[in-house]
Short mmCIF file of C-alpha atoms in Angstrom, two decimals:
data_model
loop_
_atom_site.label_atom_id
_atom_site.label_comp_id
_atom_site.label_asym_id
_atom_site.label_seq_id
_atom_site.Cartn_x
_atom_site.Cartn_y
_atom_site.Cartn_z
CA MET A 8 -129.29 77.86 -31.92
CA ALA A 9 -129.43 75.91 -35.65
CA LYS A 10 -129.92 71.93 -36.56
CA VAL A 11 -127.02 70.08 -37.50
CA SER A 12 -127.94 66.87 -38.74
CA MET A 13 -125.42 63.86 -39.35
CA THR A 14 -124.93 59.84 -39.51
CA VAL A 15 -123.06 58.54 -36.36
CA ASN A 16 -121.76 54.97 -36.87
CA GLY A 17 -124.51 54.45 -39.71
CA LYS A 18 -127.71 55.83 -37.90
CA ALA A 19 -129.16 59.57 -38.67
CA ALA A 20 -128.56 61.51 -35.35
CA SER A 21 -129.74 65.76 -35.55
CA ALA A 22 -130.76 68.00 -32.82
CA GLU A 23 -130.93 71.93 -32.21
CA VAL A 24 -127.18 73.05 -31.23
CA GLU A 25 -125.37 76.03 -30.65
CA GLY A 26 -122.45 77.84 -32.85
CA ARG A 27 -120.49 76.51 -30.29
CA THR A 28 -121.25 73.27 -29.61
CA LEU A 29 -118.21 71.41 -29.89
CA LEU A 30 -118.62 68.06 -31.97
CA VAL A 31 -116.84 66.08 -29.13
CA SER A 32 -120.20 67.73 -26.76
CA PHE A 33 -122.43 66.80 -29.42
CA LEU A 34 -121.39 63.17 -29.43
CA ARG A 35 -121.05 62.37 -25.55
CA GLU A 36 -123.88 65.06 -24.79
CA GLU A 37 -126.69 65.08 -27.09
CA LEU A 38 -126.67 61.45 -28.35
CA GLY A 39 -124.95 59.93 -24.47
CA LEU A 40 -122.04 58.24 -27.06
CA THR A 41 -119.43 58.76 -23.76
CA GLY A 42 -117.02 56.65 -25.37
CA THR A 43 -115.10 59.18 -26.66
CA HIS A 44 -112.72 61.29 -24.05
CA VAL A 45 -112.38 64.70 -23.87
CA GLY A 46 -108.77 64.68 -22.49
CA CYS A 47 -107.32 67.71 -23.40
CA ASP A 48 -109.13 69.98 -24.99
CA THR A 49 -106.60 71.95 -26.54
CA SER A 50 -106.37 69.23 -29.47
CA GLN A 51 -102.74 67.42 -28.29
CA CYS A 52 -103.59 64.81 -26.53
CA GLY A 53 -106.10 62.93 -29.28
CA ALA A 54 -109.14 60.73 -26.77
CA CYS A 55 -111.86 62.44 -28.63
CA VAL A 56 -110.53 60.92 -32.33
CA VAL A 57 -113.72 59.96 -34.56
CA HIS A 58 -113.53 59.86 -37.76
CA VAL A 59 -115.40 62.01 -40.55
CA ASP A 60 -115.87 61.31 -43.99
CA GLY A 61 -113.78 58.36 -43.16
CA LYS A 62 -110.94 61.51 -42.25
CA ALA A 63 -109.57 61.23 -38.14
CA VAL A 64 -110.32 64.18 -36.67
CA LYS A 65 -109.93 65.61 -33.43
CA SER A 66 -113.59 66.26 -32.11
CA CYS A 67 -112.67 68.84 -29.58
CA THR A 68 -111.43 70.78 -32.29
CA MET A 69 -114.27 70.82 -35.10
CA LEU A 70 -117.69 72.53 -34.18
CA ALA A 71 -120.77 69.90 -34.28
CA LEU A 72 -122.48 72.47 -36.82
CA GLU A 73 -118.63 71.37 -39.53
CA ALA A 74 -119.76 68.44 -38.85
CA GLU A 75 -123.57 69.12 -40.77
CA GLY A 76 -124.10 65.95 -43.74
CA ALA A 77 -121.44 64.07 -42.71
CA GLU A 78 -120.73 60.21 -41.56
CA VAL A 79 -119.44 60.15 -38.44
CA ALA A 80 -117.76 56.82 -37.09
CA THR A 81 -117.03 56.48 -33.17
CA ILE A 82 -114.93 53.39 -30.72
CA GLU A 83 -119.54 52.60 -29.81
CA GLY A 84 -119.73 51.00 -33.70
CA GLN A 85 -116.04 49.92 -33.79
CA ALA A 86 -117.32 46.54 -32.39
CA GLU A 87 -119.93 44.60 -33.31
CA PRO A 88 -123.70 44.59 -32.43
CA ASP A 89 -123.03 41.10 -30.51
CA GLY A 90 -120.04 43.09 -28.94
CA THR A 91 -117.10 41.11 -30.11
CA LEU A 92 -114.21 43.31 -30.53
CA ASN A 93 -113.53 43.69 -34.00
CA THR A 94 -109.42 43.42 -34.92
CA ILE A 95 -107.59 46.05 -33.38
CA GLN A 96 -109.72 46.23 -30.46
CA ALA A 97 -108.79 42.52 -29.91
CA ALA A 98 -105.40 42.80 -30.55
CA PHE A 99 -105.24 45.91 -27.98
CA ARG A 100 -107.32 43.13 -25.33
CA GLU A 101 -104.30 40.63 -26.43
CA HIS A 102 -101.39 42.82 -25.65
CA HIS A 103 -102.50 44.49 -23.13
CA GLY A 104 -102.62 48.30 -25.11
CA LEU A 105 -103.92 49.84 -21.91
CA GLN A 106 -103.80 50.28 -18.72
CA CYS A 107 -106.26 52.70 -17.60
CA GLY A 108 -108.12 53.03 -21.01
CA PHE A 109 -108.80 56.53 -21.02
CA CYS A 110 -106.79 57.34 -24.13
CA THR A 111 -108.18 53.86 -25.85
CA PRO A 112 -110.87 55.26 -27.68
CA GLY A 113 -108.46 57.78 -29.67
CA MET A 114 -106.19 55.32 -30.08
CA VAL A 115 -108.14 52.79 -30.91
CA MET A 116 -109.61 55.31 -33.75
CA SER A 117 -106.60 56.65 -34.66
CA ALA A 118 -104.84 53.35 -35.41
CA ALA A 119 -108.38 52.56 -37.79
CA ALA A 120 -107.41 54.98 -39.88
CA LEU A 121 -103.70 54.39 -40.12
CA LEU A 122 -104.20 51.14 -40.75
CA LYS A 123 -106.70 52.43 -43.69
CA ASP A 124 -104.24 53.99 -45.42
CA ASN A 125 -101.35 51.72 -44.57
CA PRO A 126 -101.89 48.03 -43.83
CA LYS A 127 -98.78 47.01 -43.13
CA PRO A 128 -97.11 49.52 -41.09
CA SER A 129 -93.71 49.90 -39.69
CA GLU A 130 -93.04 50.14 -36.01
CA GLN A 131 -91.59 53.66 -37.12
CA ASP A 132 -94.86 54.83 -39.17
CA VAL A 133 -96.66 53.69 -35.72
CA ARG A 134 -94.76 55.75 -34.00
CA GLU A 135 -94.97 58.64 -36.24
CA TYR A 136 -98.76 58.41 -36.59
CA LEU A 137 -99.68 58.09 -33.01
CA GLU A 138 -97.98 61.83 -32.48
CA GLY A 139 -101.12 63.54 -31.83
CA ASN A 140 -102.34 60.78 -29.25
CA LEU A 141 -100.85 61.15 -25.85
CA CYS A 142 -101.21 58.37 -22.96
CA ARG A 143 -99.91 59.22 -20.06
CA CYS A 144 -100.14 56.32 -18.73
CA THR A 145 -96.90 55.72 -20.79
CA GLY A 146 -98.42 52.57 -22.15
CA TYR A 147 -96.99 53.34 -25.72
CA HIS A 148 -95.11 49.69 -26.46
CA ASN A 149 -97.91 47.77 -25.58
CA ILE A 150 -100.25 50.56 -28.15
CA VAL A 151 -97.59 49.98 -30.99
CA LYS A 152 -97.32 46.91 -30.19
CA SER A 153 -101.36 46.00 -30.79
CA ILE A 154 -101.89 48.26 -34.14
CA MET A 155 -98.80 46.27 -34.97
CA ALA A 156 -100.48 42.75 -34.56
CA ALA A 157 -104.05 44.66 -35.87
CA SER A 158 -102.00 45.09 -39.08
CA GLY A 159 -101.22 40.86 -39.06
CA GLN A 160 -97.44 41.39 -39.12
CA ASP A 161 -95.09 39.46 -36.26
CA VAL A 162 -94.60 41.42 -32.83
CA SER A 163 -93.29 38.92 -31.00
CA ALA A 164 -90.02 40.53 -31.70
CA LEU A 165 -91.15 43.95 -30.87
CA ALA A 166 -90.22 45.52 -26.99
CA ALA A 167 -92.34 44.39 -24.34
CA GLU A 168 -90.56 46.89 -21.42
CA MET B 10 -115.81 79.64 -25.65
CA TYR B 11 -118.49 82.28 -25.99
CA ASN B 12 -121.55 81.49 -28.78
CA PHE B 13 -121.77 82.97 -32.24
CA ASP B 14 -123.88 82.69 -34.76
CA TYR B 15 -122.07 80.41 -37.42
CA GLU B 16 -122.73 80.41 -40.97
CA ALA B 17 -121.70 78.18 -44.00
CA PRO B 18 -121.77 79.95 -47.00
CA SER B 19 -121.64 77.92 -50.62
CA SER B 20 -119.70 80.24 -53.02
CA VAL B 21 -116.80 82.78 -52.13
CA ALA B 22 -119.20 85.68 -52.40
CA GLU B 23 -121.41 84.54 -49.72
CA ALA B 24 -118.73 84.13 -47.89
CA VAL B 25 -117.53 87.73 -48.38
CA ALA B 26 -121.20 89.40 -47.55
CA ALA B 27 -121.17 86.88 -44.54
CA LEU B 28 -118.11 88.60 -43.41
CA ALA B 29 -119.09 92.02 -44.07
CA ALA B 30 -120.98 91.15 -40.47
CA GLU B 31 -120.07 93.55 -37.04
CA ASP B 32 -116.72 91.24 -35.82
CA ALA B 33 -117.16 88.41 -38.15
CA GLN B 34 -114.48 85.92 -38.47
CA ALA B 35 -113.17 83.36 -41.46
CA LEU B 36 -112.74 79.84 -39.86
CA GLY B 37 -110.82 77.07 -42.43
CA GLY B 38 -110.32 74.33 -40.87
CA GLY B 39 -110.03 74.92 -37.47
CA GLN B 40 -107.38 73.99 -35.86
CA THR B 41 -106.20 77.47 -34.62
CA LEU B 42 -109.00 79.68 -34.35
CA ILE B 43 -110.65 77.24 -32.32
CA PRO B 44 -108.40 76.99 -29.23
CA THR B 45 -108.04 80.36 -29.18
CA MET B 46 -112.13 80.88 -28.87
CA LYS B 47 -111.36 78.41 -26.15
CA GLN B 48 -109.78 80.40 -24.57
CA ARG B 49 -111.28 83.71 -25.50
CA LEU B 50 -108.51 85.14 -27.16
CA ALA B 51 -111.01 85.24 -29.87
CA MET B 52 -114.44 86.25 -29.56
CA PRO B 53 -116.01 86.44 -33.06
CA SER B 54 -119.97 87.31 -33.16
CA THR B 55 -120.32 85.51 -36.49
CA LEU B 56 -118.38 82.39 -37.73
CA VAL B 57 -118.32 82.04 -41.47
CA SER B 58 -117.12 78.46 -41.96
CA LEU B 59 -115.42 78.75 -45.56
CA SER B 60 -115.44 75.08 -45.80
CA GLY B 61 -117.92 73.99 -47.65
CA ILE B 62 -116.85 76.71 -50.70
CA ALA B 63 -116.44 73.99 -53.84
CA GLU B 64 -114.45 76.94 -55.53
CA MET B 65 -111.87 76.78 -53.16
CA LYS B 66 -110.90 73.02 -53.20
CA GLY B 67 -108.99 72.97 -56.37
CA PHE B 68 -105.64 71.75 -56.81
CA ASP B 69 -103.71 72.24 -60.14
CA VAL B 70 -100.44 70.64 -61.27
CA GLY B 71 -98.67 71.89 -64.20
CA ASN B 72 -96.50 74.39 -66.02
CA GLY B 73 -93.91 74.28 -63.50
CA ALA B 74 -96.47 75.50 -61.01
CA VAL B 75 -98.89 74.46 -57.99
CA THR B 76 -101.90 75.92 -57.46
CA ILE B 77 -103.80 74.50 -54.55
CA GLY B 78 -107.37 75.96 -52.85
CA GLY B 79 -107.58 77.76 -49.65
CA ASN B 80 -109.34 75.16 -48.53
CA VAL B 81 -107.10 72.48 -49.15
CA THR B 82 -106.14 70.63 -46.13
CA HIS B 83 -102.63 69.68 -45.26
CA ALA B 84 -103.10 65.94 -45.59
CA VAL B 85 -104.35 66.46 -48.82
CA VAL B 86 -101.34 68.75 -50.02
CA ALA B 87 -98.77 65.55 -48.60
CA ALA B 88 -100.33 63.59 -50.23
CA GLY B 89 -101.18 65.63 -53.68
CA ALA B 90 -97.98 67.96 -54.38
CA GLY B 91 -95.74 65.53 -55.66
CA ALA B 92 -94.67 67.66 -58.35
CA TYR B 93 -93.26 69.75 -55.62
CA PRO B 94 -92.06 67.42 -53.24
CA ALA B 95 -90.17 69.91 -50.75
CA LEU B 96 -93.47 71.16 -50.18
CA ALA B 97 -95.79 67.97 -49.80
CA GLU B 98 -92.90 67.14 -47.68
CA LEU B 99 -92.97 70.02 -45.35
CA ALA B 100 -97.10 69.58 -45.65
CA SER B 101 -97.09 66.19 -43.83
CA HIS B 102 -95.19 67.15 -40.84
CA ILE B 103 -97.54 69.99 -40.01
CA GLY B 104 -99.54 68.76 -36.50
CA ASP B 105 -100.21 65.51 -36.26
CA PRO B 106 -102.56 63.02 -38.71
CA ALA B 107 -105.70 64.60 -36.99
CA VAL B 108 -104.67 67.62 -37.58
CA ARG B 109 -103.27 68.15 -41.15
CA ASN B 110 -107.20 66.37 -41.68
CA ARG B 111 -108.93 69.53 -40.66
CA GLY B 112 -106.23 72.89 -40.96
CA THR B 113 -106.10 73.96 -44.54
CA ILE B 114 -103.27 76.06 -45.96
CA GLY B 115 -105.37 78.89 -46.92
CA GLY B 116 -105.93 79.31 -43.08
CA SER B 117 -102.43 78.41 -41.95
CA LEU B 118 -101.31 81.94 -44.04
CA ALA B 119 -104.09 84.31 -43.52
CA ASN B 120 -102.78 83.50 -39.78
CA ASN B 121 -99.30 83.84 -40.06
CA ASP B 122 -98.33 82.31 -37.21
CA PRO B 123 -94.54 82.82 -36.47
CA SER B 124 -93.78 79.24 -35.81
CA ALA B 125 -96.08 78.10 -39.05
CA ASP B 126 -94.49 75.68 -41.53
CA TYR B 127 -96.21 77.34 -44.71
CA PRO B 128 -95.23 80.89 -44.35
CA ALA B 129 -91.77 79.64 -44.98
CA ALA B 130 -92.59 77.76 -48.04
CA ALA B 131 -95.19 80.62 -49.35
CA LEU B 132 -92.17 83.05 -49.22
CA ALA B 133 -89.59 80.79 -50.38
CA SER B 134 -91.06 79.65 -53.32
CA ALA B 135 -92.55 83.22 -54.37
CA ALA B 136 -95.69 82.37 -54.35
CA VAL B 137 -98.93 84.16 -55.38
CA ILE B 138 -101.65 84.58 -52.26
CA VAL B 139 -104.99 84.46 -54.39
CA THR B 140 -107.69 86.44 -52.40
CA ASN B 141 -111.33 86.89 -53.47
CA ALA B 142 -110.12 90.65 -54.53
CA ARG B 143 -106.54 90.38 -55.91
CA GLU B 144 -103.58 88.61 -56.11
CA ILE B 145 -100.25 89.18 -53.38
CA ALA B 146 -96.60 88.29 -53.35
CA ALA B 147 -95.52 86.46 -50.88
CA ASP B 148 -92.66 89.43 -50.66
CA ASP B 149 -95.95 91.94 -49.54
CA TYR B 150 -98.29 89.32 -47.78
CA PHE B 151 -96.39 88.94 -44.93
CA GLN B 152 -96.11 91.98 -42.78
CA GLY B 153 -94.56 90.28 -38.49
CA MET B 154 -96.28 87.35 -36.77
CA PHE B 155 -100.24 87.07 -37.20
CA THR B 156 -99.84 90.34 -39.83
CA THR B 157 -100.83 89.97 -43.43
CA ALA B 158 -101.90 92.22 -46.39
CA LEU B 159 -105.42 91.13 -46.65
CA GLU B 160 -108.37 93.26 -45.62
CA ASP B 161 -111.20 92.77 -42.88
CA GLY B 162 -113.26 90.34 -44.60
CA GLU B 163 -110.72 89.27 -47.45
CA ILE B 164 -110.24 85.21 -48.39
CA ILE B 165 -107.49 83.17 -49.36
CA THR B 166 -108.74 80.97 -52.16
CA GLY B 167 -105.67 79.99 -53.45
CA VAL B 168 -102.26 79.90 -53.18
CA ARG B 169 -99.84 79.41 -56.81
CA PHE B 170 -96.47 78.43 -55.77
CA ALA B 171 -93.79 78.59 -58.58
CA VAL B 172 -91.84 75.09 -58.78
CA PRO B 173 -88.28 75.52 -57.76
CA GLU B 174 -85.25 73.83 -59.47
CA VAL B 175 -84.34 72.13 -55.82
CA ALA B 176 -85.96 72.92 -52.63
CA ASN B 177 -85.94 72.07 -49.40
CA TYR B 178 -87.48 72.99 -45.48
CA GLN B 179 -85.54 71.78 -42.60
CA LYS B 180 -87.59 72.02 -39.11
CA PHE B 181 -86.09 71.92 -35.59
CA VAL B 182 -89.25 71.18 -33.94
CA GLN B 183 -89.97 72.32 -30.29
CA PRO B 184 -89.93 69.08 -28.36
CA ALA B 185 -93.52 69.53 -26.61
CA SER B 186 -95.47 71.87 -29.57
CA ARG B 187 -94.20 70.25 -31.91
CA PHE B 188 -94.25 73.78 -33.87
CA ALA B 189 -91.04 74.58 -35.44
CA LEU B 190 -88.08 76.70 -33.03
CA VAL B 191 -86.72 77.45 -35.97
CA GLY B 192 -87.82 76.11 -39.68
CA VAL B 193 -85.79 77.45 -42.94
CA PHE B 194 -87.46 76.56 -46.66
CA VAL B 195 -84.19 76.94 -48.82
CA ALA B 196 -85.67 77.30 -52.59
CA LYS B 197 -83.56 77.32 -56.23
CA HIS B 198 -84.90 79.03 -58.65
CA ALA B 199 -83.98 79.88 -61.70
CA ASP B 200 -83.50 83.42 -60.93
CA GLY B 201 -82.26 82.71 -57.54
CA VAL B 202 -81.99 81.20 -54.79
CA ARG B 203 -84.41 82.13 -51.71
CA VAL B 204 -84.38 81.87 -47.71
CA ALA B 205 -86.96 81.96 -45.23
CA VAL B 206 -86.75 81.50 -42.00
CA THR B 207 -89.73 81.13 -40.03
CA GLY B 208 -89.98 80.72 -36.19
CA ALA B 209 -86.60 82.24 -35.34
CA SER B 210 -87.87 86.14 -35.65
CA GLU B 211 -89.52 88.93 -33.50
CA GLU B 212 -91.22 89.96 -37.11
CA GLY B 213 -92.30 86.46 -38.23
CA VAL B 214 -91.03 85.35 -41.34
CA PHE B 215 -88.39 86.67 -43.18
CA ARG B 216 -86.11 86.01 -45.95
CA TRP B 217 -82.40 85.39 -45.09
CA ALA B 218 -80.49 88.06 -47.56
CA ALA B 219 -76.81 87.42 -46.44
CA ALA B 220 -77.75 83.67 -47.26
CA GLU B 221 -79.74 84.59 -50.99
CA ALA B 222 -76.36 86.32 -51.75
CA ALA B 223 -74.14 83.52 -50.85
CA LEU B 224 -75.98 80.86 -52.64
CA ASN B 225 -76.39 82.42 -55.71
CA ASP B 226 -72.50 82.52 -55.71
CA SER B 227 -71.46 79.13 -54.86
CA PHE B 228 -75.19 76.56 -53.80
CA SER B 229 -73.44 75.16 -51.40
CA ALA B 230 -73.93 74.09 -47.69
CA ASP B 231 -69.79 75.84 -46.91
CA ALA B 232 -71.48 78.99 -49.05
CA VAL B 233 -73.64 79.35 -45.44
CA ALA B 234 -70.94 78.46 -43.31
CA ASP B 235 -69.66 81.86 -41.94
CA LEU B 236 -72.93 83.08 -41.74
CA ALA B 237 -74.91 84.49 -39.18
CA VAL B 238 -78.14 86.41 -38.29
CA ASP B 239 -78.58 88.62 -35.69
CA PRO B 240 -79.82 87.86 -32.56
CA ALA B 241 -81.22 91.06 -31.68
CA ASN B 242 -84.20 89.94 -33.47
CA MET B 243 -84.53 87.05 -32.44
CA ILE B 244 -87.60 85.25 -30.28
CA GLY B 245 -86.22 84.81 -26.98
CA ASP B 246 -88.72 82.71 -24.19
CA LEU B 247 -88.26 79.59 -22.52
CA HIS B 248 -88.10 77.10 -25.36
CA GLY B 249 -84.52 78.43 -26.67
CA THR B 250 -83.17 82.04 -25.92
CA LYS B 251 -82.35 84.57 -28.86
CA ALA B 252 -79.12 83.45 -29.70
CA TYR B 253 -79.62 79.93 -29.98
CA ARG B 254 -81.96 80.90 -32.58
CA ALA B 255 -80.18 82.91 -34.37
CA HIS B 256 -77.86 79.89 -34.24
CA LEU B 257 -79.88 77.12 -35.40
CA VAL B 258 -80.93 79.34 -38.06
CA GLY B 259 -77.80 78.64 -39.91
CA VAL B 260 -77.76 75.23 -38.88
CA MET B 261 -81.02 74.57 -40.47
CA THR B 262 -80.01 76.90 -43.33
CA LYS B 263 -77.18 74.40 -43.96
CA ARG B 264 -78.93 71.11 -43.69
CA ALA B 265 -82.07 72.07 -46.21
CA VAL B 266 -78.95 73.65 -48.43
CA ALA B 267 -77.05 69.96 -47.85
CA ALA B 268 -80.56 68.29 -48.45
CA ALA B 269 -81.42 69.29 -51.75
CA THR B 270 -78.07 69.34 -53.46
#
């Protein structure tokens, strides 16, 4: 066991963990932040995407100890403290960007990383950026639409089917 | 995943010392090693994370060369290797954005996955693999799939690429994994053309000598139109037969030359 300390959604967090403890396990099991999901556990599906020092990463493929001293952001820190959804979350609700909701935390965190680097992405940019985020409901059209809308672009002409 | 002791040295010298422990393994970005350990295909007793070693994060561009520290992620290469556009383009299509934020060039080259992209770039660029102990020419470094010239405990601290006159990488992705089913990196240097093929061969990344000779005579897609590699040495699996991969090597080479000219 070794001690790990990091900042999660602006709050200091630390615990004794095993070497093999994954970042996602630390978030879910030590901190109770179960909004970050484990879908495939093989770094393919992206349901576990969080930000580490501002970069989107798959938290099922990073050790908790590798995040020592890092600033971690999860889906729980995206809304305002009073529960008001942020722009991306609100766009997902408005444009039906989720069906079962399982992939949604990863989709929102990936979208946030994309829009930080590329505030006005094309539809193609969004689709390419989401290469590592899978939606088993196959709700991609509306996910893409939600992210385009969150970027402030007109989405009335985007495919809806 | 079996448990292990975790070490996070802050210098190459400390890392080398830590890797002297029995069954110790270096950890780069972990984008291959952690999934491999989850499957219990690797079970080191000590994992030595290299990511905190500042001296392996360098990124220098100049004098016709791009020198990249072993810890540099694919995302940083994609954004920062503008002096070598084909290399930046290659890095921008490894894995997905989250994987590119963790995976490192040193880790990729140390693993030498037969379908990885960087080995093709390194071999076609006549890159120099710099370790804690020595410098290794790419021609001597790659020794078959998952096999390299690295000794136990040797760490890739950096990679030095000579920037070619023109270069291009063409990847035909396996539709599910998005790894290269076949990838071909063509680089035209002042002293000759180098063609490196990844994804295709049972021997791992290789140089296609016949294509290099043809392109040295005439650097055009037509020059390689009638060439073919021997299917016997190609990988044959459920994603593509040997003959299919052999055909793709020709097609991807032509496309790379066409895109580079």
